[in-house]
PDB file of N, CA and C in Angstrom:
ATOM      1  N   MET A   1       1.167  -1.056  -0.026  1.00  0.00           N
ATOM      2  CA  MET A   1       0.104   0.307  -0.118  1.00  0.00           C
ATOM      3  C   MET A   1       0.780   1.195  -0.106  1.00  0.00           C
ATOM      4  N   ALA A   2       0.701   2.049  -1.013  1.00  0.00           N
ATOM      5  CA  ALA A   2       1.367   3.322  -0.822  1.00  0.00           C
ATOM      6  C   ALA A   2       1.364   4.451   0.519  1.00  0.00           C
ATOM      7  N   SER A   3       2.290   5.029   0.520  1.00  0.00           N
ATOM      8  CA  SER A   3       2.390   5.849   2.250  1.00  0.00           C
ATOM      9  C   SER A   3       1.544   6.881   1.383  1.00  0.00           C
ATOM     10  N   PRO A   4       0.772   7.799   3.052  1.00  0.00           N
ATOM     11  CA  PRO A   4      -0.039   8.991   2.749  1.00  0.00           C
ATOM     12  C   PRO A   4       0.639  10.123   1.534  1.00  0.00           C
ATOM     13  N   ALA A   5       1.808  10.295   1.836  1.00  0.00           N
ATOM     14  CA  ALA A   5       2.611  11.367   1.289  1.00  0.00           C
ATOM     15  C   ALA A   5       2.298  11.171  -0.455  1.00  0.00           C
ATOM     16  N   ALA A   6       2.598   9.483  -0.718  1.00  0.00           N
ATOM     17  CA  ALA A   6       2.377   9.362  -2.074  1.00  0.00           C
ATOM     18  C   ALA A   6       0.953   9.574  -2.935  1.00  0.00           C
ATOM     19  N   ARG A   7       0.099   9.222  -1.973  1.00  0.00           N
ATOM     20  CA  ARG A   7      -1.047   9.043  -2.436  1.00  0.00           C
ATOM     21  C   ARG A   7      -1.724  10.766  -2.763  1.00  0.00           C
ATOM     22  N   THR A   8      -1.094  11.781  -2.008  1.00  0.00           N
ATOM     23  CA  THR A   8      -1.679  13.098  -1.964  1.00  0.00           C
ATOM     24  C   THR A   8      -0.537  13.688  -2.652  1.00  0.00           C
ATOM     25  N   ALA A   9       0.497  13.359  -3.399  1.00  0.00           N
ATOM     26  CA  ALA A   9       1.162  14.339  -4.404  1.00  0.00           C
ATOM     27  C   ALA A   9       0.521  14.536  -5.364  1.00  0.00           C
ATOM     28  N   VAL A  10       1.031  15.991  -5.810  1.00  0.00           N
ATOM     29  CA  VAL A  10       0.474  16.574  -7.120  1.00  0.00           C
ATOM     30  C   VAL A  10       1.191  16.499  -7.986  1.00  0.00           C
ATOM     31  N   PRO A  11       0.885  15.892  -9.251  1.00  0.00           N
ATOM     32  CA  PRO A  11       1.956  15.735 -10.366  1.00  0.00           C
ATOM     33  C   PRO A  11       2.467  17.053 -10.911  1.00  0.00           C
ATOM     34  N   PRO A  12       3.658  17.099 -11.308  1.00  0.00           N
ATOM     35  CA  PRO A  12       4.552  18.426 -11.846  1.00  0.00           C
ATOM     36  C   PRO A  12       3.671  19.321 -12.647  1.00  0.00           C
ATOM     37  N   ALA A  13       3.194  18.319 -13.637  1.00  0.00           N
ATOM     38  CA  ALA A  13       2.688  18.814 -14.631  1.00  0.00           C
ATOM     39  C   ALA A  13       1.241  19.351 -14.410  1.00  0.00           C
ATOM     40  N   LEU A  14       0.680  19.062 -13.488  1.00  0.00           N
ATOM     41  CA  LEU A  14      -0.489  19.527 -13.023  1.00  0.00           C
ATOM     42  C   LEU A  14      -0.395  21.033 -12.540  1.00  0.00           C
ATOM     43  N   LEU A  15       0.853  21.000 -11.877  1.00  0.00           N
ATOM     44  CA  LEU A  15       1.397  22.044 -11.085  1.00  0.00           C
ATOM     45  C   LEU A  15       1.416  23.366 -12.100  1.00  0.00           C
ATOM     46  N   ALA A  16       2.253  22.702 -13.228  1.00  0.00           N
ATOM     47  CA  ALA A  16       2.585  23.653 -14.389  1.00  0.00           C
ATOM     48  C   ALA A  16       1.705  24.422 -14.646  1.00  0.00           C
ATOM     49  N   LEU A  17       0.565  23.478 -15.044  1.00  0.00           N
ATOM     50  CA  LEU A  17      -0.713  24.003 -15.551  1.00  0.00           C
ATOM     51  C   LEU A  17      -1.216  24.791 -14.819  1.00  0.00           C
ATOM     52  N   ALA A  18      -1.531  24.817 -13.417  1.00  0.00           N
ATOM     53  CA  ALA A  18      -2.316  25.583 -12.337  1.00  0.00           C
ATOM     54  C   ALA A  18      -1.436  27.241 -12.470  1.00  0.00           C
ATOM     55  N   ALA A  19      -0.230  26.802 -12.574  1.00  0.00           N
ATOM     56  CA  ALA A  19       0.574  28.429 -12.453  1.00  0.00           C
ATOM     57  C   ALA A  19       0.378  29.202 -13.886  1.00  0.00           C
ATOM     58  N   LEU A  20       0.265  28.264 -14.942  1.00  0.00           N
ATOM     59  CA  LEU A  20       0.041  28.775 -16.426  1.00  0.00           C
ATOM     60  C   LEU A  20      -1.148  29.698 -16.303  1.00  0.00           C
ATOM     61  N   VAL A  21      -2.364  28.810 -15.832  1.00  0.00           N
ATOM     62  CA  VAL A  21      -3.589  29.579 -15.609  1.00  0.00           C
ATOM     63  C   VAL A  21      -3.799  30.546 -14.883  1.00  0.00           C
ATOM     64  N   LEU A  22      -3.087  30.703 -13.655  1.00  0.00           N
ATOM     65  CA  LEU A  22      -2.873  32.020 -12.873  1.00  0.00           C
ATOM     66  C   LEU A  22      -2.316  32.897 -13.396  1.00  0.00           C
ATOM     67  N   VAL A  23      -1.519  32.517 -14.102  1.00  0.00           N
ATOM     68  CA  VAL A  23      -0.778  34.279 -14.795  1.00  0.00           C
ATOM     69  C   VAL A  23      -1.392  34.208 -16.144  1.00  0.00           C
ATOM     70  N   LEU A  24      -1.826  33.753 -16.842  1.00  0.00           N
ATOM     71  CA  LEU A  24      -2.564  34.096 -18.257  1.00  0.00           C
ATOM     72  C   LEU A  24      -4.013  34.852 -17.992  1.00  0.00           C
ATOM     73  N   VAL A  25      -4.860  34.166 -17.152  1.00  0.00           N
ATOM     74  CA  VAL A  25      -6.385  34.648 -17.135  1.00  0.00           C
ATOM     75  C   VAL A  25      -6.360  36.140 -16.730  1.00  0.00           C
ATOM     76  N   PRO A  26      -5.453  36.503 -15.546  1.00  0.00           N
ATOM     77  CA  PRO A  26      -5.940  37.829 -15.153  1.00  0.00           C
ATOM     78  C   PRO A  26      -5.368  38.953 -16.279  1.00  0.00           C
ATOM     79  N   ALA A  27      -4.408  38.606 -17.042  1.00  0.00           N
ATOM     80  CA  ALA A  27      -3.740  39.421 -18.256  1.00  0.00           C
ATOM     81  C   ALA A  27      -4.776  39.454 -19.016  1.00  0.00           C
ATOM     82  N   ALA A  28      -5.551  38.247 -19.662  1.00  0.00           N
ATOM     83  CA  ALA A  28      -6.399  38.273 -20.577  1.00  0.00           C
ATOM     84  C   ALA A  28      -7.779  39.221 -19.968  1.00  0.00           C
ATOM     85  N   ALA A  29      -8.104  39.115 -18.796  1.00  0.00           N
ATOM     86  CA  ALA A  29      -9.084  39.943 -18.301  1.00  0.00           C
ATOM     87  C   ALA A  29      -9.211  41.299 -18.493  1.00  0.00           C
ATOM     88  N   ALA A  30      -8.063  41.842 -18.039  1.00  0.00           N
ATOM     89  CA  ALA A  30      -7.645  43.346 -18.088  1.00  0.00           C
ATOM     90  C   ALA A  30      -7.465  43.619 -19.571  1.00  0.00           C
ATOM     91  N   ALA A  31      -8.673  44.080 -20.529  1.00  0.00           N
ATOM     92  CA  ALA A  31      -8.706  44.448 -21.756  1.00  0.00           C
ATOM     93  C   ALA A  31      -8.312  46.223 -21.803  1.00  0.00           C
ATOM     94  N   ALA A  32      -7.450  46.483 -22.843  1.00  0.00           N
ATOM     95  CA  ALA A  32      -7.000  47.790 -23.328  1.00  0.00           C
ATOM     96  C   ALA A  32      -8.242  48.481 -23.783  1.00  0.00           C
ATOM     97  N   CYS A  33      -8.310  50.222 -23.242  1.00  0.00           N
ATOM     98  CA  CYS A  33      -9.400  50.759 -23.870  1.00  0.00           C
ATOM     99  C   CYS A  33      -9.272  50.753 -25.381  1.00  0.00           C
ATOM    100  N   SER A  34     -11.091  50.734 -26.048  1.00  0.00           N
ATOM    101  CA  SER A  34     -11.058  51.017 -27.365  1.00  0.00           C
ATOM    102  C   SER A  34     -10.757  51.990 -27.846  1.00  0.00           C
ATOM    103  N   ALA A  35      -9.989  52.109 -29.488  1.00  0.00           N
ATOM    104  CA  ALA A  35      -9.562  52.952 -30.084  1.00  0.00           C
ATOM    105  C   ALA A  35     -10.354  54.093 -30.005  1.00  0.00           C
ATOM    106  N   ALA A  36     -11.855  53.809 -30.435  1.00  0.00           N
ATOM    107  CA  ALA A  36     -12.837  55.041 -30.042  1.00  0.00           C
ATOM    108  C   ALA A  36     -13.205  55.665 -29.183  1.00  0.00           C
ATOM    109  N   ASP A  37     -13.108  54.985 -27.920  1.00  0.00           N
ATOM    110  CA  ASP A  37     -13.143  55.668 -26.336  1.00  0.00           C
ATOM    111  C   ASP A  37     -11.770  56.485 -26.310  1.00  0.00           C
ATOM    112  N   ARG A  38     -10.616  55.911 -26.696  1.00  0.00           N
ATOM    113  CA  ARG A  38      -9.608  56.950 -26.394  1.00  0.00           C
ATOM    114  C   ARG A  38      -9.942  58.179 -27.494  1.00  0.00           C
ATOM    115  N   ASP A  39     -10.356  58.035 -28.755  1.00  0.00           N
ATOM    116  CA  ASP A  39     -10.307  59.294 -29.428  1.00  0.00           C
ATOM    117  C   ASP A  39     -11.365  60.221 -28.770  1.00  0.00           C
ATOM    118  N   ALA A  40     -12.488  59.585 -28.067  1.00  0.00           N
ATOM    119  CA  ALA A  40     -13.165  60.618 -27.769  1.00  0.00           C
ATOM    120  C   ALA A  40     -12.837  61.370 -26.631  1.00  0.00           C
ATOM    121  N   LEU A  41     -12.266  60.747 -25.912  1.00  0.00           N
ATOM    122  CA  LEU A  41     -11.563  61.188 -24.570  1.00  0.00           C
ATOM    123  C   LEU A  41     -10.446  62.219 -25.201  1.00  0.00           C
ATOM    124  N   LEU A  42      -9.639  62.155 -26.033  1.00  0.00           N
ATOM    125  CA  LEU A  42      -8.727  63.213 -26.695  1.00  0.00           C
ATOM    126  C   LEU A  42      -9.756  64.375 -27.149  1.00  0.00           C
ATOM    127  N   SER A  43     -10.882  63.976 -27.913  1.00  0.00           N
ATOM    128  CA  SER A  43     -11.595  65.142 -28.255  1.00  0.00           C
ATOM    129  C   SER A  43     -12.174  66.021 -27.032  1.00  0.00           C
ATOM    130  N   ILE A  44     -12.542  65.396 -25.928  1.00  0.00           N
ATOM    131  CA  ILE A  44     -12.822  65.903 -24.714  1.00  0.00           C
ATOM    132  C   ILE A  44     -11.608  67.008 -24.310  1.00  0.00           C
ATOM    133  N   ARG A  45     -10.670  66.453 -24.562  1.00  0.00           N
ATOM    134  CA  ARG A  45      -9.215  66.832 -24.009  1.00  0.00           C
ATOM    135  C   ARG A  45      -9.118  68.199 -24.838  1.00  0.00           C
ATOM    136  N   ALA A  46      -9.140  68.118 -25.774  1.00  0.00           N
ATOM    137  CA  ALA A  46      -8.931  69.411 -26.918  1.00  0.00           C
ATOM    138  C   ALA A  46     -10.001  70.517 -26.707  1.00  0.00           C
ATOM    139  N   ALA A  47     -11.328  70.069 -26.125  1.00  0.00           N
ATOM    140  CA  ALA A  47     -12.348  71.197 -26.144  1.00  0.00           C
ATOM    141  C   ALA A  47     -12.407  71.868 -24.922  1.00  0.00           C
ATOM    142  N   LEU A  48     -11.243  71.229 -24.157  1.00  0.00           N
ATOM    143  CA  LEU A  48     -11.128  71.878 -22.677  1.00  0.00           C
ATOM    144  C   LEU A  48     -10.134  72.543 -22.482  1.00  0.00           C
ATOM    145  N   THR A  49     -10.167  73.363 -21.518  1.00  0.00           N
ATOM    146  CA  THR A  49      -8.875  74.330 -21.022  1.00  0.00           C
ATOM    147  C   THR A  49      -8.874  74.141 -19.983  1.00  0.00           C
ATOM    148  N   GLU A  50      -7.444  73.657 -19.371  1.00  0.00           N
ATOM    149  CA  GLU A  50      -7.036  73.523 -17.805  1.00  0.00           C
ATOM    150  C   GLU A  50      -6.140  74.354 -17.530  1.00  0.00           C
ATOM    151  N   ALA A  51      -6.257  75.069 -16.356  1.00  0.00           N
ATOM    152  CA  ALA A  51      -5.457  76.162 -15.840  1.00  0.00           C
ATOM    153  C   ALA A  51      -4.711  75.299 -14.892  1.00  0.00           C
ATOM    154  N   ARG A  52      -3.536  75.035 -14.471  1.00  0.00           N
ATOM    155  CA  ARG A  52      -2.420  74.517 -13.815  1.00  0.00           C
ATOM    156  C   ARG A  52      -3.078  73.415 -12.827  1.00  0.00           C
ATOM    157  N   LEU A  53      -3.906  72.840 -13.249  1.00  0.00           N
ATOM    158  CA  LEU A  53      -4.504  71.413 -12.626  1.00  0.00           C
ATOM    159  C   LEU A  53      -3.545  70.207 -12.896  1.00  0.00           C
ATOM    160  N   GLY A  54      -3.185  70.082 -14.332  1.00  0.00           N
ATOM    161  CA  GLY A  54      -2.334  68.738 -14.584  1.00  0.00           C
ATOM    162  C   GLY A  54      -3.297  67.746 -14.930  1.00  0.00           C
ATOM    163  N   VAL A  55      -4.509  67.736 -14.999  1.00  0.00           N
ATOM    164  CA  VAL A  55      -5.596  66.771 -15.286  1.00  0.00           C
ATOM    165  C   VAL A  55      -5.413  66.035 -16.219  1.00  0.00           C
ATOM    166  N   PHE A  56      -4.826  66.571 -17.013  1.00  0.00           N
ATOM    167  CA  PHE A  56      -4.713  65.811 -18.490  1.00  0.00           C
ATOM    168  C   PHE A  56      -3.130  65.461 -18.682  1.00  0.00           C
ATOM    169  N   SER A  57      -2.149  65.738 -17.728  1.00  0.00           N
ATOM    170  CA  SER A  57      -0.712  65.276 -17.679  1.00  0.00           C
ATOM    171  C   SER A  57      -0.573  63.889 -18.230  1.00  0.00           C
ATOM    172  N   SER A  58      -1.528  63.177 -17.480  1.00  0.00           N
ATOM    173  CA  SER A  58      -1.184  61.636 -17.335  1.00  0.00           C
ATOM    174  C   SER A  58      -1.870  61.273 -18.761  1.00  0.00           C
ATOM    175  N   TRP A  59      -2.890  61.600 -19.530  1.00  0.00           N
ATOM    176  CA  TRP A  59      -3.341  61.010 -20.459  1.00  0.00           C
ATOM    177  C   TRP A  59      -2.074  61.333 -21.846  1.00  0.00           C
ATOM    178  N   ALA A  60      -1.573  60.067 -21.504  1.00  0.00           N
ATOM    179  CA  ALA A  60      -0.675  59.632 -22.636  1.00  0.00           C
ATOM    180  C   ALA A  60      -0.424  58.329 -22.994  1.00  0.00           C
ATOM    181  N   GLY A  61       0.102  58.199 -24.389  1.00  0.00           N
ATOM    182  CA  GLY A  61       0.013  56.549 -24.551  1.00  0.00           C
ATOM    183  C   GLY A  61      -1.331  56.180 -24.905  1.00  0.00           C
ATOM    184  N   THR A  62      -1.401  54.756 -25.523  1.00  0.00           N
ATOM    185  CA  THR A  62      -2.564  54.178 -26.178  1.00  0.00           C
ATOM    186  C   THR A  62      -3.418  53.797 -25.344  1.00  0.00           C
ATOM    187  N   ASP A  63      -3.212  53.452 -24.030  1.00  0.00           N
ATOM    188  CA  ASP A  63      -4.553  52.740 -23.018  1.00  0.00           C
ATOM    189  C   ASP A  63      -4.969  53.859 -22.467  1.00  0.00           C
ATOM    190  N   CYS A  64      -6.066  54.324 -22.732  1.00  0.00           N
ATOM    191  CA  CYS A  64      -6.430  55.159 -21.448  1.00  0.00           C
ATOM    192  C   CYS A  64      -6.986  54.319 -20.409  1.00  0.00           C
ATOM    193  N   CYS A  65      -7.224  53.039 -20.384  1.00  0.00           N
ATOM    194  CA  CYS A  65      -7.386  52.443 -18.921  1.00  0.00           C
ATOM    195  C   CYS A  65      -6.438  52.394 -18.275  1.00  0.00           C
ATOM    196  N   ALA A  66      -5.270  52.594 -18.216  1.00  0.00           N
ATOM    197  CA  ALA A  66      -3.657  52.589 -17.844  1.00  0.00           C
ATOM    198  C   ALA A  66      -3.193  53.862 -17.412  1.00  0.00           C
ATOM    199  N   GLY A  67      -3.852  54.311 -16.297  1.00  0.00           N
ATOM    200  CA  GLY A  67      -3.175  55.339 -15.885  1.00  0.00           C
ATOM    201  C   GLY A  67      -3.771  56.906 -16.387  1.00  0.00           C
ATOM    202  N   TRP A  68      -4.619  56.446 -16.955  1.00  0.00           N
ATOM    203  CA  TRP A  68      -5.219  58.091 -17.251  1.00  0.00           C
ATOM    204  C   TRP A  68      -6.078  58.653 -16.273  1.00  0.00           C
ATOM    205  N   TYR A  69      -5.583  59.714 -15.259  1.00  0.00           N
ATOM    206  CA  TYR A  69      -6.295  60.701 -14.491  1.00  0.00           C
ATOM    207  C   TYR A  69      -7.748  60.444 -14.812  1.00  0.00           C
ATOM    208  N   GLY A  70      -8.715  60.166 -13.770  1.00  0.00           N
ATOM    209  CA  GLY A  70     -10.184  60.552 -14.198  1.00  0.00           C
ATOM    210  C   GLY A  70     -11.086  59.464 -14.901  1.00  0.00           C
ATOM    211  N   VAL A  71     -10.243  58.506 -15.726  1.00  0.00           N
ATOM    212  CA  VAL A  71     -10.684  57.532 -16.598  1.00  0.00           C
ATOM    213  C   VAL A  71     -10.862  56.375 -15.775  1.00  0.00           C
ATOM    214  N   GLY A  72     -12.141  55.665 -15.948  1.00  0.00           N
ATOM    215  CA  GLY A  72     -12.275  54.375 -14.969  1.00  0.00           C
ATOM    216  C   GLY A  72     -13.027  53.542 -16.178  1.00  0.00           C
ATOM    217  N   CYS A  73     -12.304  52.188 -16.378  1.00  0.00           N
ATOM    218  CA  CYS A  73     -12.722  51.250 -17.173  1.00  0.00           C
ATOM    219  C   CYS A  73     -13.184  50.054 -16.872  1.00  0.00           C
ATOM    220  N   ASP A  74     -14.509  49.553 -17.675  1.00  0.00           N
ATOM    221  CA  ASP A  74     -14.686  48.648 -17.004  1.00  0.00           C
ATOM    222  C   ASP A  74     -14.001  47.201 -17.663  1.00  0.00           C
ATOM    223  N   PRO A  75     -13.389  46.396 -16.390  1.00  0.00           N
ATOM    224  CA  PRO A  75     -12.049  45.550 -16.507  1.00  0.00           C
ATOM    225  C   PRO A  75     -12.615  44.351 -17.583  1.00  0.00           C
ATOM    226  N   THR A  76     -13.804  44.090 -18.139  1.00  0.00           N
ATOM    227  CA  THR A  76     -14.003  42.724 -18.996  1.00  0.00           C
ATOM    228  C   THR A  76     -13.859  43.286 -20.271  1.00  0.00           C
ATOM    229  N   ASP A  77     -14.373  44.490 -20.716  1.00  0.00           N
ATOM    230  CA  ASP A  77     -14.366  44.633 -22.044  1.00  0.00           C
ATOM    231  C   ASP A  77     -13.684  46.113 -22.681  1.00  0.00           C
ATOM    232  N   GLY A  78     -12.881  46.498 -21.466  1.00  0.00           N
ATOM    233  CA  GLY A  78     -12.017  47.807 -21.813  1.00  0.00           C
ATOM    234  C   GLY A  78     -12.876  49.084 -22.137  1.00  0.00           C
ATOM    235  N   ARG A  79     -14.016  49.375 -22.100  1.00  0.00           N
ATOM    236  CA  ARG A  79     -14.417  50.377 -22.410  1.00  0.00           C
ATOM    237  C   ARG A  79     -14.492  51.174 -21.064  1.00  0.00           C
ATOM    238  N   VAL A  80     -14.536  52.401 -21.695  1.00  0.00           N
ATOM    239  CA  VAL A  80     -14.940  53.731 -20.662  1.00  0.00           C
ATOM    240  C   VAL A  80     -15.990  53.798 -19.772  1.00  0.00           C
ATOM    241  N   ALA A  81     -16.044  53.420 -18.689  1.00  0.00           N
ATOM    242  CA  ALA A  81     -17.206  53.429 -17.773  1.00  0.00           C
ATOM    243  C   ALA A  81     -17.140  54.482 -16.909  1.00  0.00           C
ATOM    244  N   ASP A  82     -16.415  55.050 -16.482  1.00  0.00           N
ATOM    245  CA  ASP A  82     -16.356  56.415 -15.581  1.00  0.00           C
ATOM    246  C   ASP A  82     -15.418  57.302 -16.069  1.00  0.00           C
ATOM    247  N   LEU A  83     -15.975  58.597 -15.911  1.00  0.00           N
ATOM    248  CA  LEU A  83     -14.766  59.648 -16.335  1.00  0.00           C
ATOM    249  C   LEU A  83     -15.386  60.682 -15.001  1.00  0.00           C
ATOM    250  N   SER A  84     -14.115  61.308 -14.526  1.00  0.00           N
ATOM    251  CA  SER A  84     -14.070  62.604 -13.151  1.00  0.00           C
ATOM    252  C   SER A  84     -13.162  63.223 -13.694  1.00  0.00           C
ATOM    253  N   LEU A  85     -13.511  64.033 -13.885  1.00  0.00           N
ATOM    254  CA  LEU A  85     -12.596  65.529 -14.286  1.00  0.00           C
ATOM    255  C   LEU A  85     -12.530  66.678 -13.246  1.00  0.00           C
ATOM    256  N   ARG A  86     -12.818  66.487 -12.159  1.00  0.00           N
ATOM    257  CA  ARG A  86     -13.044  67.104 -10.846  1.00  0.00           C
ATOM    258  C   ARG A  86     -11.598  67.853 -10.667  1.00  0.00           C
ATOM    259  N   GLY A  87     -11.268  68.753 -10.284  1.00  0.00           N
ATOM    260  CA  GLY A  87     -10.117  69.583  -9.855  1.00  0.00           C
ATOM    261  C   GLY A  87     -10.043  69.121  -8.494  1.00  0.00           C
ATOM    262  N   GLU A  88      -8.487  68.987  -8.492  1.00  0.00           N
ATOM    263  CA  GLU A  88      -8.346  68.611  -6.996  1.00  0.00           C
ATOM    264  C   GLU A  88      -7.723  69.712  -5.997  1.00  0.00           C
ATOM    265  N   ALA A  89      -7.501  70.848  -7.102  1.00  0.00           N
ATOM    266  CA  ALA A  89      -6.690  72.086  -6.361  1.00  0.00           C
ATOM    267  C   ALA A  89      -7.810  73.007  -5.812  1.00  0.00           C
ATOM    268  N   GLU A  90      -8.525  73.578  -6.263  1.00  0.00           N
ATOM    269  CA  GLU A  90      -9.198  74.604  -6.066  1.00  0.00           C
ATOM    270  C   GLU A  90     -10.774  74.420  -6.278  1.00  0.00           C
ATOM    271  N   ASP A  91     -11.718  75.090  -5.307  1.00  0.00           N
ATOM    272  CA  ASP A  91     -13.021  75.204  -5.639  1.00  0.00           C
ATOM    273  C   ASP A  91     -13.465  76.303  -6.451  1.00  0.00           C
ATOM    274  N   ALA A  92     -14.115  76.267  -7.385  1.00  0.00           N
ATOM    275  CA  ALA A  92     -14.431  77.600  -8.144  1.00  0.00           C
ATOM    276  C   ALA A  92     -15.508  78.190  -7.711  1.00  0.00           C
ATOM    277  N   VAL A  93     -16.293  77.498  -6.385  1.00  0.00           N
ATOM    278  CA  VAL A  93     -17.204  78.176  -5.895  1.00  0.00           C
ATOM    279  C   VAL A  93     -16.506  79.328  -5.083  1.00  0.00           C
ATOM    280  N   MET A  94     -15.262  79.018  -4.452  1.00  0.00           N
ATOM    281  CA  MET A  94     -14.602  80.035  -3.602  1.00  0.00           C
ATOM    282  C   MET A  94     -13.959  81.214  -4.293  1.00  0.00           C
ATOM    283  N   ALA A  95     -13.968  81.222  -5.651  1.00  0.00           N
ATOM    284  CA  ALA A  95     -13.396  82.312  -6.625  1.00  0.00           C
ATOM    285  C   ALA A  95     -14.098  83.761  -6.316  1.00  0.00           C
ATOM    286  N   PRO A  96     -13.517  84.775  -6.153  1.00  0.00           N
ATOM    287  CA  PRO A  96     -13.737  86.244  -6.292  1.00  0.00           C
ATOM    288  C   PRO A  96     -14.760  86.266  -7.467  1.00  0.00           C
ATOM    289  N   ALA A  97     -15.957  86.968  -7.032  1.00  0.00           N
ATOM    290  CA  ALA A  97     -16.892  87.337  -8.138  1.00  0.00           C
ATOM    291  C   ALA A  97     -16.291  87.692  -9.427  1.00  0.00           C
ATOM    292  N   GLY A  98     -16.750  87.510 -10.443  1.00  0.00           N
ATOM    293  CA  GLY A  98     -16.449  88.051 -11.840  1.00  0.00           C
ATOM    294  C   GLY A  98     -14.979  87.172 -12.326  1.00  0.00           C
ATOM    295  N   ARG A  99     -14.240  86.583 -11.621  1.00  0.00           N
ATOM    296  CA  ARG A  99     -12.926  86.237 -12.034  1.00  0.00           C
ATOM    297  C   ARG A  99     -13.199  84.723 -11.837  1.00  0.00           C
ATOM    298  N   PRO A 100     -12.642  83.694 -12.783  1.00  0.00           N
ATOM    299  CA  PRO A 100     -12.413  82.345 -12.287  1.00  0.00           C
ATOM    300  C   PRO A 100     -11.253  81.580 -11.395  1.00  0.00           C
ATOM    301  N   ALA A 101     -11.685  80.847 -11.119  1.00  0.00           N
ATOM    302  CA  ALA A 101     -10.526  80.373  -9.923  1.00  0.00           C
ATOM    303  C   ALA A 101      -9.368  79.999 -10.903  1.00  0.00           C
ATOM    304  N   SER A 102      -8.255  79.731 -10.466  1.00  0.00           N
ATOM    305  CA  SER A 102      -7.165  79.607 -11.353  1.00  0.00           C
ATOM    306  C   SER A 102      -7.062  78.104 -11.537  1.00  0.00           C
ATOM    307  N   GLY A 103      -7.863  77.313 -10.894  1.00  0.00           N
ATOM    308  CA  GLY A 103      -7.596  75.398 -11.095  1.00  0.00           C
ATOM    309  C   GLY A 103      -9.302  75.420 -11.998  1.00  0.00           C
ATOM    310  N   VAL A 104      -9.875  75.981 -12.728  1.00  0.00           N
ATOM    311  CA  VAL A 104     -10.627  75.636 -13.152  1.00  0.00           C
ATOM    312  C   VAL A 104     -10.853  75.153 -14.333  1.00  0.00           C
ATOM    313  N   MET A 105     -11.624  74.365 -15.079  1.00  0.00           N
ATOM    314  CA  MET A 105     -11.277  73.849 -16.419  1.00  0.00           C
ATOM    315  C   MET A 105     -12.393  74.952 -17.193  1.00  0.00           C
ATOM    316  N   SER A 106     -12.309  75.226 -18.383  1.00  0.00           N
ATOM    317  CA  SER A 106     -13.595  75.866 -19.026  1.00  0.00           C
ATOM    318  C   SER A 106     -13.298  75.367 -20.706  1.00  0.00           C
ATOM    319  N   GLY A 107     -14.180  75.394 -21.310  1.00  0.00           N
ATOM    320  CA  GLY A 107     -14.404  75.066 -22.585  1.00  0.00           C
ATOM    321  C   GLY A 107     -16.185  75.178 -23.236  1.00  0.00           C
TER     322      GLY A 107
END
């Protein structure tokens, strides 16, 4: 009769397969943003003027789902699901009357 350790040993091929699945599944699930969504975001960027906020400074590269400030994407299909362009520096409500705050976007 085989020892308890021999009966519970996992074959090396099965371990290798499990490791491969653990590496490949998350990579496939994180879809990059679509070209149409990226173009739409760049059109929004072109239409707005930001004063010293730097909100758009991270909007570089082809994958708008990877590190673009304020852009949130659906992880299953890579489509933009959320856009938040709020300024972190100043509140426009606190600006003096007749003069926009220095951290306000306009367009």
